[in-house]
CSV table of N, CA and C in Angstrom, one decimal:
chain,number,residue,atom,x,y,z
A,20,MET,N,13.5,0.9,-12.7
A,20,MET,CA,12.1,0.7,-12.9
A,20,MET,C,11.3,1.8,-12.3
A,21,SER,N,10.6,2.6,-13.0
A,21,SER,CA,9.8,3.7,-12.5
A,21,SER,C,8.3,3.3,-12.6
A,22,LEU,N,7.6,3.6,-11.6
A,22,LEU,CA,6.2,3.2,-11.6
A,22,LEU,C,5.4,4.2,-12.4
A,23,ASN,N,4.4,3.8,-13.1
A,23,ASN,CA,3.6,4.7,-13.9
A,23,ASN,C,2.1,4.7,-13.4
A,24,PHE,N,1.7,5.8,-12.8
A,24,PHE,CA,0.4,5.9,-12.3
A,24,PHE,C,-0.5,6.8,-13.1
A,25,ASP,N,-1.7,6.4,-13.3
A,25,ASP,CA,-2.6,7.3,-14.0
A,25,ASP,C,-3.7,7.8,-13.0
A,26,THR,N,-3.4,8.9,-12.4
A,26,THR,CA,-4.3,9.4,-11.3
A,26,THR,C,-5.6,9.8,-11.8
A,27,GLU,N,-5.8,10.1,-13.1
A,27,GLU,CA,-7.1,10.4,-13.7
A,27,GLU,C,-8.0,9.3,-13.6
A,28,LEU,N,-7.6,8.0,-13.8
A,28,LEU,CA,-8.4,6.9,-13.9
A,28,LEU,C,-8.6,6.1,-12.6
A,29,SER,N,-7.6,6.2,-11.7
A,29,SER,CA,-7.6,5.4,-10.6
A,29,SER,C,-8.0,6.2,-9.3
A,30,THR,N,-9.0,5.7,-8.6
A,30,THR,CA,-9.4,6.4,-7.4
A,30,THR,C,-8.9,5.7,-6.2
A,31,PRO,N,-8.3,6.4,-5.2
A,31,PRO,CA,-7.8,5.7,-4.0
A,31,PRO,C,-9.0,4.9,-3.3
A,32,VAL,N,-8.6,3.7,-2.8
A,32,VAL,CA,-9.6,3.0,-2.0
A,32,VAL,C,-9.5,3.3,-0.5
A,33,HIS,N,-8.3,3.9,-0.1
A,33,HIS,CA,-8.1,4.2,1.3
A,33,HIS,C,-6.9,5.2,1.3
A,34,GLU,N,-6.9,6.1,2.3
A,34,GLU,CA,-5.9,7.0,2.5
A,34,GLU,C,-5.7,7.4,3.9
A,35,HIS,N,-4.5,8.0,4.2
A,35,HIS,CA,-4.2,8.4,5.6
A,35,HIS,C,-3.3,9.6,5.5
A,36,THR,N,-3.5,10.6,6.3
A,36,THR,CA,-2.6,11.7,6.4
A,36,THR,C,-1.9,11.7,7.8
A,37,GLN,N,-0.6,12.0,7.8
A,37,GLN,CA,0.1,12.0,9.0
A,37,GLN,C,1.3,13.0,8.9
A,38,ARG,N,1.5,13.6,10.0
A,38,ARG,CA,2.7,14.6,10.0
A,38,ARG,C,3.9,13.8,10.3
A,39,LEU,N,5.0,14.1,9.5
A,39,LEU,CA,6.3,13.4,9.7
A,39,LEU,C,6.9,13.8,11.0
A,40,SER,N,7.4,12.9,11.7
A,40,SER,CA,8.0,13.1,13.0
A,40,SER,C,9.6,13.0,12.9
A,41,TYR,N,10.2,13.4,14.0
A,41,TYR,CA,11.7,13.3,14.1
A,41,TYR,C,12.1,11.9,13.8
A,42,ALA,N,11.4,10.9,14.3
A,42,ALA,CA,11.8,9.5,14.0
A,42,ALA,C,11.8,9.1,12.6
A,43,ASP,N,11.0,9.8,11.8
A,43,ASP,CA,10.9,9.5,10.3
A,43,ASP,C,12.0,10.0,9.5
A,44,THR,N,12.8,10.9,10.1
A,44,THR,CA,13.8,11.6,9.3
A,44,THR,C,15.2,11.3,9.6
A,45,ASP,N,16.1,11.7,8.7
A,45,ASP,CA,17.6,11.5,9.0
A,45,ASP,C,18.0,12.8,9.7
A,46,PRO,N,19.3,12.9,10.1
A,46,PRO,CA,19.8,14.0,10.9
A,46,PRO,C,19.6,15.4,10.2
A,47,ALA,N,19.4,15.4,8.9
A,47,ALA,CA,19.2,16.7,8.1
A,47,ALA,C,17.7,17.0,8.1
A,48,GLY,N,16.9,16.2,8.7
A,48,GLY,CA,15.4,16.5,8.8
A,48,GLY,C,14.7,16.1,7.5
A,49,ILE,N,15.3,15.3,6.7
A,49,ILE,CA,14.7,14.8,5.4
A,49,ILE,C,14.2,13.3,5.7
A,50,LEU,N,13.1,13.0,5.2
A,50,LEU,CA,12.5,11.7,5.4
A,50,LEU,C,13.5,10.6,5.1
A,51,TYR,N,13.7,9.7,6.0
A,51,TYR,CA,14.6,8.5,5.8
A,51,TYR,C,13.9,7.6,4.8
A,52,TYR,N,14.6,7.1,3.8
A,52,TYR,CA,14.0,6.3,2.7
A,52,TYR,C,13.2,5.1,3.2
A,53,ALA,N,13.5,4.4,4.2
A,53,ALA,CA,12.8,3.2,4.6
A,53,ALA,C,11.5,3.5,5.3
A,54,THR,N,11.2,4.8,5.6
A,54,THR,CA,10.0,5.2,6.4
A,54,THR,C,8.8,4.8,5.6
A,55,TRP,N,8.8,4.9,4.3
A,55,TRP,CA,7.5,4.7,3.6
A,55,TRP,C,7.0,3.2,3.7
A,56,PHE,N,7.9,2.3,3.9
A,56,PHE,CA,7.5,0.9,3.8
A,56,PHE,C,6.5,0.5,5.0
A,57,PRO,N,6.8,0.8,6.2
A,57,PRO,CA,5.9,0.5,7.3
A,57,PRO,C,4.5,1.3,7.2
A,58,ARG,N,4.6,2.5,6.6
A,58,ARG,CA,3.4,3.3,6.4
A,58,ARG,C,2.5,2.7,5.3
A,59,MET,N,3.1,2.2,4.3
A,59,MET,CA,2.4,1.5,3.2
A,59,MET,C,1.7,0.3,3.8
A,60,GLU,N,2.5,-0.5,4.5
A,60,GLU,CA,2.0,-1.8,5.1
A,60,GLU,C,0.8,-1.5,6.0
A,61,ALA,N,0.9,-0.4,6.8
A,61,ALA,CA,-0.1,-0.1,7.8
A,61,ALA,C,-1.4,0.3,7.0
A,62,LEU,N,-1.3,1.1,6.0
A,62,LEU,CA,-2.5,1.5,5.2
A,62,LEU,C,-3.1,0.3,4.5
A,63,GLN,N,-2.3,-0.5,3.9
A,63,GLN,CA,-2.9,-1.7,3.2
A,63,GLN,C,-3.5,-2.6,4.2
A,64,THR,N,-2.9,-2.9,5.4
A,64,THR,CA,-3.4,-3.8,6.4
A,64,THR,C,-4.7,-3.2,7.0
A,65,GLU,N,-4.8,-1.9,7.2
A,65,GLU,CA,-6.0,-1.3,7.7
A,65,GLU,C,-7.2,-1.4,6.7
A,66,TRP,N,-6.9,-1.2,5.4
A,66,TRP,CA,-7.9,-1.3,4.4
A,66,TRP,C,-8.5,-2.7,4.4
A,67,LEU,N,-7.6,-3.7,4.4
A,67,LEU,CA,-8.0,-5.1,4.4
A,67,LEU,C,-8.8,-5.4,5.6
A,68,LEU,N,-8.4,-4.9,6.8
A,68,LEU,CA,-9.1,-5.1,8.1
A,68,LEU,C,-10.5,-4.5,8.0
A,69,LEU,N,-10.6,-3.3,7.6
A,69,LEU,CA,-11.9,-2.6,7.5
A,69,LEU,C,-12.8,-3.3,6.6
A,70,ASN,N,-12.3,-4.1,5.7
A,70,ASN,CA,-13.2,-4.8,4.7
A,70,ASN,C,-13.3,-6.3,5.0
A,71,GLY,N,-13.0,-6.7,6.2
A,71,GLY,CA,-13.2,-8.1,6.6
A,71,GLY,C,-12.1,-9.1,6.3
A,72,PHE,N,-10.9,-8.6,5.9
A,72,PHE,CA,-9.8,-9.5,5.7
A,72,PHE,C,-8.7,-9.2,6.6
A,73,ARG,N,-8.9,-9.6,7.9
A,73,ARG,CA,-7.9,-9.5,9.0
A,73,ARG,C,-6.7,-10.4,8.7
A,74,GLN,N,-5.5,-9.9,8.6
A,74,GLN,CA,-4.4,-10.7,8.3
A,74,GLN,C,-4.2,-11.9,9.3
A,75,ASP,N,-4.6,-11.6,10.6
A,75,ASP,CA,-4.3,-12.7,11.6
A,75,ASP,C,-5.4,-13.7,11.7
A,76,THR,N,-6.5,-13.6,10.9
A,76,THR,CA,-7.5,-14.6,10.9
A,76,THR,C,-7.8,-15.2,9.5
A,77,LEU,N,-7.1,-14.8,8.5
A,77,LEU,CA,-7.3,-15.3,7.1
A,77,LEU,C,-7.2,-16.8,7.1
A,78,LEU,N,-6.2,-17.4,7.6
A,78,LEU,CA,-6.0,-18.8,7.6
A,78,LEU,C,-7.1,-19.6,8.3
A,79,GLU,N,-7.4,-19.1,9.5
A,79,GLU,CA,-8.5,-19.8,10.2
A,79,GLU,C,-9.9,-19.6,9.5
A,80,ARG,N,-10.2,-18.5,9.0
A,80,ARG,CA,-11.5,-18.2,8.4
A,80,ARG,C,-11.6,-18.7,6.9
A,81,PHE,N,-10.5,-18.6,6.2
A,81,PHE,CA,-10.6,-18.9,4.7
A,81,PHE,C,-9.7,-20.1,4.3
A,82,GLY,N,-8.7,-20.5,5.1
A,82,GLY,CA,-7.8,-21.5,4.7
A,82,GLY,C,-6.6,-21.1,3.9
A,83,TRP,N,-6.4,-19.8,3.8
A,83,TRP,CA,-5.3,-19.2,3.1
A,83,TRP,C,-4.9,-17.9,3.8
A,84,TRP,N,-3.7,-17.4,3.4
A,84,TRP,CA,-3.3,-16.1,3.9
A,84,TRP,C,-2.5,-15.4,2.8
A,85,THR,N,-2.0,-14.2,3.2
A,85,THR,CA,-1.2,-13.5,2.2
A,85,THR,C,0.2,-13.2,2.7
A,86,VAL,N,1.1,-13.1,1.7
A,86,VAL,CA,2.5,-12.7,2.0
A,86,VAL,C,2.9,-11.6,1.0
A,87,SER,N,3.8,-10.8,1.3
A,87,SER,CA,4.3,-9.8,0.4
A,87,SER,C,5.4,-10.5,-0.4
A,88,ARG,N,5.4,-10.3,-1.7
A,88,ARG,CA,6.4,-10.9,-2.6
A,88,ARG,C,7.5,-9.9,-2.9
A,89,ALA,N,7.1,-8.6,-3.2
A,89,ALA,CA,8.0,-7.6,-3.6
A,89,ALA,C,7.5,-6.3,-3.3
A,90,THR,N,8.3,-5.3,-3.1
A,90,THR,CA,8.0,-3.9,-2.8
A,90,THR,C,8.9,-3.0,-3.6
A,91,HIS,N,8.4,-2.0,-4.1
A,91,HIS,CA,9.2,-1.0,-4.9
A,91,HIS,C,8.8,0.4,-4.5
A,92,CYS,N,9.7,1.3,-4.4
A,92,CYS,CA,9.4,2.7,-4.2
A,92,CYS,C,10.3,3.6,-5.0
A,93,ASP,N,9.7,4.6,-5.6
A,93,ASP,CA,10.4,5.7,-6.3
A,93,ASP,C,10.3,7.0,-5.4
A,94,TYR,N,11.4,7.6,-5.1
A,94,TYR,CA,11.4,8.8,-4.3
A,94,TYR,C,11.5,9.9,-5.3
A,95,LEU,N,10.5,10.8,-5.3
A,95,LEU,CA,10.4,11.8,-6.3
A,95,LEU,C,10.8,13.2,-5.8
A,96,GLN,N,10.5,13.5,-4.6
A,96,GLN,CA,10.8,14.8,-4.0
A,96,GLN,C,11.1,14.6,-2.5
A,97,ALA,N,11.9,15.4,-1.9
A,97,ALA,CA,12.2,15.3,-0.5
A,97,ALA,C,11.0,15.6,0.3
A,98,ALA,N,10.8,14.8,1.4
A,98,ALA,CA,9.8,15.1,2.4
A,98,ALA,C,10.5,15.4,3.7
A,99,ARG,N,10.1,16.4,4.4
A,99,ARG,CA,10.8,16.9,5.5
A,99,ARG,C,10.0,16.8,6.9
A,100,LEU,N,10.8,16.9,7.9
A,100,LEU,CA,10.3,16.9,9.3
A,100,LEU,C,9.1,17.9,9.4
A,101,PHE,N,8.0,17.4,10.0
A,101,PHE,CA,6.8,18.1,10.3
A,101,PHE,C,5.9,18.3,9.1
A,102,GLU,N,6.2,17.9,7.9
A,102,GLU,CA,5.3,18.1,6.8
A,102,GLU,C,4.2,17.0,6.9
A,103,GLU,N,3.0,17.4,6.5
A,103,GLU,CA,1.9,16.5,6.5
A,103,GLU,C,1.9,15.8,5.1
A,104,ILE,N,1.8,14.5,5.2
A,104,ILE,CA,1.9,13.6,4.0
A,104,ILE,C,0.6,12.8,4.0
A,105,THR,N,-0.1,12.8,2.8
A,105,THR,CA,-1.2,11.9,2.6
A,105,THR,C,-0.7,10.7,1.8
A,106,ILE,N,-0.9,9.5,2.3
A,106,ILE,CA,-0.6,8.3,1.5
A,106,ILE,C,-1.9,7.7,1.0
A,107,GLU,N,-2.0,7.5,-0.3
A,107,GLU,CA,-3.2,6.9,-1.0
A,107,GLU,C,-2.9,5.5,-1.4
A,108,LEU,N,-3.9,4.6,-1.2
A,108,LEU,CA,-3.8,3.3,-1.6
A,108,LEU,C,-4.7,3.0,-2.8
A,109,ARG,N,-4.2,2.3,-3.8
A,109,ARG,CA,-5.0,2.0,-5.0
A,109,ARG,C,-4.8,0.5,-5.2
A,110,VAL,N,-5.9,-0.2,-5.8
A,110,VAL,CA,-5.7,-1.6,-6.2
A,110,VAL,C,-5.2,-1.5,-7.6
A,111,GLY,N,-4.0,-2.1,-7.8
A,111,GLY,CA,-3.4,-2.2,-9.1
A,111,GLY,C,-3.7,-3.4,-9.8
A,112,GLU,N,-2.8,-4.0,-10.5
A,112,GLU,CA,-3.0,-5.2,-11.3
A,112,GLU,C,-3.4,-6.4,-10.4
A,113,ILE,N,-4.4,-7.1,-10.9
A,113,ILE,CA,-4.9,-8.3,-10.2
A,113,ILE,C,-4.5,-9.5,-11.1
A,114,GLY,N,-3.6,-10.3,-10.5
A,114,GLY,CA,-3.2,-11.5,-11.3
A,114,GLY,C,-3.8,-12.8,-10.9
A,115,ASN,N,-3.2,-13.9,-11.3
A,115,ASN,CA,-3.8,-15.2,-10.9
A,115,ASN,C,-3.6,-15.5,-9.4
A,116,CYS,N,-2.5,-15.2,-8.9
A,116,CYS,CA,-2.2,-15.6,-7.5
A,116,CYS,C,-1.8,-14.3,-6.7
A,117,SER,N,-1.8,-13.2,-7.3
A,117,SER,CA,-1.3,-12.0,-6.6
A,117,SER,C,-2.1,-10.7,-7.0
A,118,VAL,N,-1.9,-9.7,-6.2
A,118,VAL,CA,-2.5,-8.4,-6.5
A,118,VAL,C,-1.4,-7.4,-6.2
A,119,ARG,N,-1.3,-6.3,-7.0
A,119,ARG,CA,-0.4,-5.3,-6.8
A,119,ARG,C,-1.1,-4.1,-6.2
A,120,PHE,N,-0.7,-3.6,-5.0
A,120,PHE,CA,-1.2,-2.4,-4.4
A,120,PHE,C,-0.3,-1.3,-4.8
A,121,ASP,N,-0.9,-0.2,-5.2
A,121,ASP,CA,-0.1,1.0,-5.6
A,121,ASP,C,-0.3,2.1,-4.6
A,122,PHE,N,0.7,2.9,-4.3
A,122,PHE,CA,0.7,3.9,-3.3
A,122,PHE,C,1.2,5.2,-3.9
A,123,GLN,N,0.6,6.3,-3.5
A,123,GLN,CA,1.1,7.6,-3.8
A,123,GLN,C,1.2,8.4,-2.5
A,124,MET,N,2.3,9.1,-2.3
A,124,MET,CA,2.5,9.9,-1.2
A,124,MET,C,2.6,11.4,-1.6
A,125,TRP,N,1.7,12.2,-1.0
A,125,TRP,CA,1.5,13.6,-1.4
A,125,TRP,C,1.8,14.5,-0.2
A,126,ARG,N,2.6,15.5,-0.5
A,126,ARG,CA,2.8,16.6,0.5
A,126,ARG,C,1.5,17.5,0.5
A,127,ARG,N,0.8,17.6,1.6
A,127,ARG,CA,-0.4,18.3,1.6
A,127,ARG,C,-0.3,19.8,1.4
A,128,GLU,N,0.7,20.4,1.8
A,128,GLU,CA,0.9,21.9,1.7
A,128,GLU,C,0.8,22.4,0.3
A,129,ASP,N,1.5,21.6,-0.6
A,129,ASP,CA,1.6,22.1,-2.0
A,129,ASP,C,1.1,21.1,-3.0
A,130,GLN,N,0.5,20.0,-2.5
A,130,GLN,CA,0.0,18.9,-3.4
A,130,GLN,C,1.1,18.3,-4.3
A,131,THR,N,2.3,18.2,-3.8
A,131,THR,CA,3.4,17.7,-4.5
A,131,THR,C,3.5,16.2,-4.3
A,132,LEU,N,3.5,15.4,-5.4
A,132,LEU,CA,3.7,14.0,-5.3
A,132,LEU,C,5.2,13.7,-4.9
A,133,VAL,N,5.4,13.2,-3.7
A,133,VAL,CA,6.8,13.0,-3.2
A,133,VAL,C,7.3,11.6,-3.4
A,134,ALA,N,6.4,10.6,-3.6
A,134,ALA,CA,6.9,9.2,-3.8
A,134,ALA,C,5.7,8.4,-4.4
A,135,THR,N,6.1,7.4,-5.2
A,135,THR,CA,5.1,6.4,-5.6
A,135,THR,C,5.7,5.0,-5.3
A,136,ALA,N,4.9,4.0,-5.0
A,136,ALA,CA,5.3,2.7,-4.6
A,136,ALA,C,4.3,1.6,-5.0
A,137,SER,N,4.8,0.4,-4.9
A,137,SER,CA,3.9,-0.7,-5.1
A,137,SER,C,4.3,-1.9,-4.2
A,138,ASN,N,3.4,-2.7,-3.8
A,138,ASN,CA,3.6,-3.9,-3.0
A,138,ASN,C,2.8,-5.0,-3.7
A,139,TRP,N,3.5,-6.1,-4.0
A,139,TRP,CA,2.8,-7.3,-4.5
A,139,TRP,C,2.5,-8.3,-3.4
A,140,LEU,N,1.2,-8.6,-3.3
A,140,LEU,CA,0.7,-9.5,-2.3
A,140,LEU,C,0.3,-10.8,-2.9
A,141,VAL,N,0.7,-11.9,-2.4
A,141,VAL,CA,0.4,-13.2,-3.0
A,141,VAL,C,-0.4,-14.0,-2.0
A,142,THR,N,-1.5,-14.7,-2.5
A,142,THR,CA,-2.2,-15.6,-1.6
A,142,THR,C,-1.5,-17.0,-1.6
A,143,VAL,N,-1.4,-17.5,-0.4
A,143,VAL,CA,-0.7,-18.8,-0.2
A,143,VAL,C,-1.5,-19.8,0.7
A,144,SER,N,-1.2,-21.0,0.5
A,144,SER,CA,-1.9,-22.1,1.2
A,144,SER,C,-1.2,-22.2,2.6
A,145,PRO,N,-1.7,-23.0,3.5
A,145,PRO,CA,-1.1,-23.2,4.8
A,145,PRO,C,0.4,-23.6,4.8
A,146,ASP,N,0.7,-24.3,3.7
A,146,ASP,CA,2.1,-24.8,3.6
A,146,ASP,C,3.0,-23.8,2.7
A,147,GLN,N,2.5,-22.5,2.6
A,147,GLN,CA,3.2,-21.4,2.0
A,147,GLN,C,3.4,-21.6,0.5
A,148,LYS,N,2.6,-22.3,-0.2
A,148,LYS,CA,2.6,-22.4,-1.6
A,148,LYS,C,1.6,-21.4,-2.2
A,149,ALA,N,2.0,-20.7,-3.3
A,149,ALA,CA,1.1,-19.8,-3.9
A,149,ALA,C,-0.1,-20.5,-4.5
A,150,ILE,N,-1.3,-19.9,-4.3
A,150,ILE,CA,-2.5,-20.4,-4.8
A,150,ILE,C,-3.2,-19.3,-5.6
A,151,ARG,N,-4.2,-19.8,-6.4
A,151,ARG,CA,-5.0,-18.8,-7.1
A,151,ARG,C,-5.7,-17.9,-6.1
A,152,LEU,N,-5.9,-16.6,-6.5
A,152,LEU,CA,-6.7,-15.7,-5.6
A,152,LEU,C,-8.0,-16.4,-5.4
A,153,PRO,N,-8.4,-16.6,-4.1
A,153,PRO,CA,-9.7,-17.1,-3.8
A,153,PRO,C,-10.8,-16.2,-4.3
A,154,GLU,N,-11.9,-16.7,-4.8
A,154,GLU,CA,-12.9,-15.9,-5.4
A,154,GLU,C,-13.4,-14.8,-4.5
A,155,VAL,N,-13.6,-15.1,-3.2
A,155,VAL,CA,-14.1,-14.0,-2.3
A,155,VAL,C,-13.1,-12.8,-2.3
A,156,PHE,N,-11.8,-13.1,-2.3
A,156,PHE,CA,-10.8,-12.1,-2.3
A,156,PHE,C,-10.7,-11.4,-3.7
A,157,ARG,N,-10.8,-12.2,-4.7
A,157,ARG,CA,-10.7,-11.6,-6.1
A,157,ARG,C,-11.9,-10.6,-6.3
A,158,THR,N,-13.1,-11.0,-5.9
A,158,THR,CA,-14.3,-10.2,-6.1
A,158,THR,C,-14.1,-8.9,-5.3
A,159,PHE,N,-13.7,-9.0,-4.1
A,159,PHE,CA,-13.4,-7.8,-3.3
A,159,PHE,C,-12.4,-6.9,-3.9
A,160,LEU,N,-11.3,-7.4,-4.4
A,160,LEU,CA,-10.3,-6.6,-5.0
A,160,LEU,C,-10.8,-6.0,-6.3
A,161,GLU,N,-11.5,-6.7,-7.1
A,161,GLU,CA,-12.0,-6.2,-8.3
A,161,GLU,C,-13.0,-5.0,-8.1
A,162,SER,N,-13.8,-5.1,-7.0
A,162,SER,CA,-14.7,-4.0,-6.7
A,162,SER,C,-13.9,-2.8,-6.2
A,163,GLY,N,-12.8,-3.0,-5.6
A,163,GLY,CA,-11.9,-1.8,-5.2
A,163,GLY,C,-11.2,-1.3,-6.4
A,164,ALA,N,-10.8,-2.1,-7.3
A,164,ALA,CA,-10.1,-1.6,-8.5
A,164,ALA,C,-11.1,-0.8,-9.4
A,165,ALA,N,-12.3,-1.1,-9.3
A,165,ALA,CA,-13.3,-0.4,-10.2
A,165,ALA,C,-13.7,1.0,-9.7
A,166,GLN,N,-13.3,1.3,-8.5
A,166,GLN,CA,-13.8,2.6,-7.9
A,166,GLN,C,-13.1,3.7,-8.6
């Protein structure tokens, strides 16, 4: 399954640039495949936090929280030690109970797309059952998707 991004129509809602460190790479100095996942989670969490949706207070404030249902990543080009990579976050498909966040990872030096990824986030009740996206969250997501 390859992800299809239309960069002409979709504007990032948040992004971060970071230089790859030794801890991010394998012994050959190439990015270790699992490195993207914590970076994606951090970017998504930061964007939600900056917009009033702190993961640690959702249940207390709104009576629901979010969980990741699935994550997928396509590795397109090698990323290497000390390269600067910009990760962009976009709001993807908004469903009944979930939202897909899409990510693009770009090597800054030559503007090469090195990876694309998605993470599906589901809203759940306190007893961990999927619920419809609450209106306050849906409205927020739709405003981000329209950017």
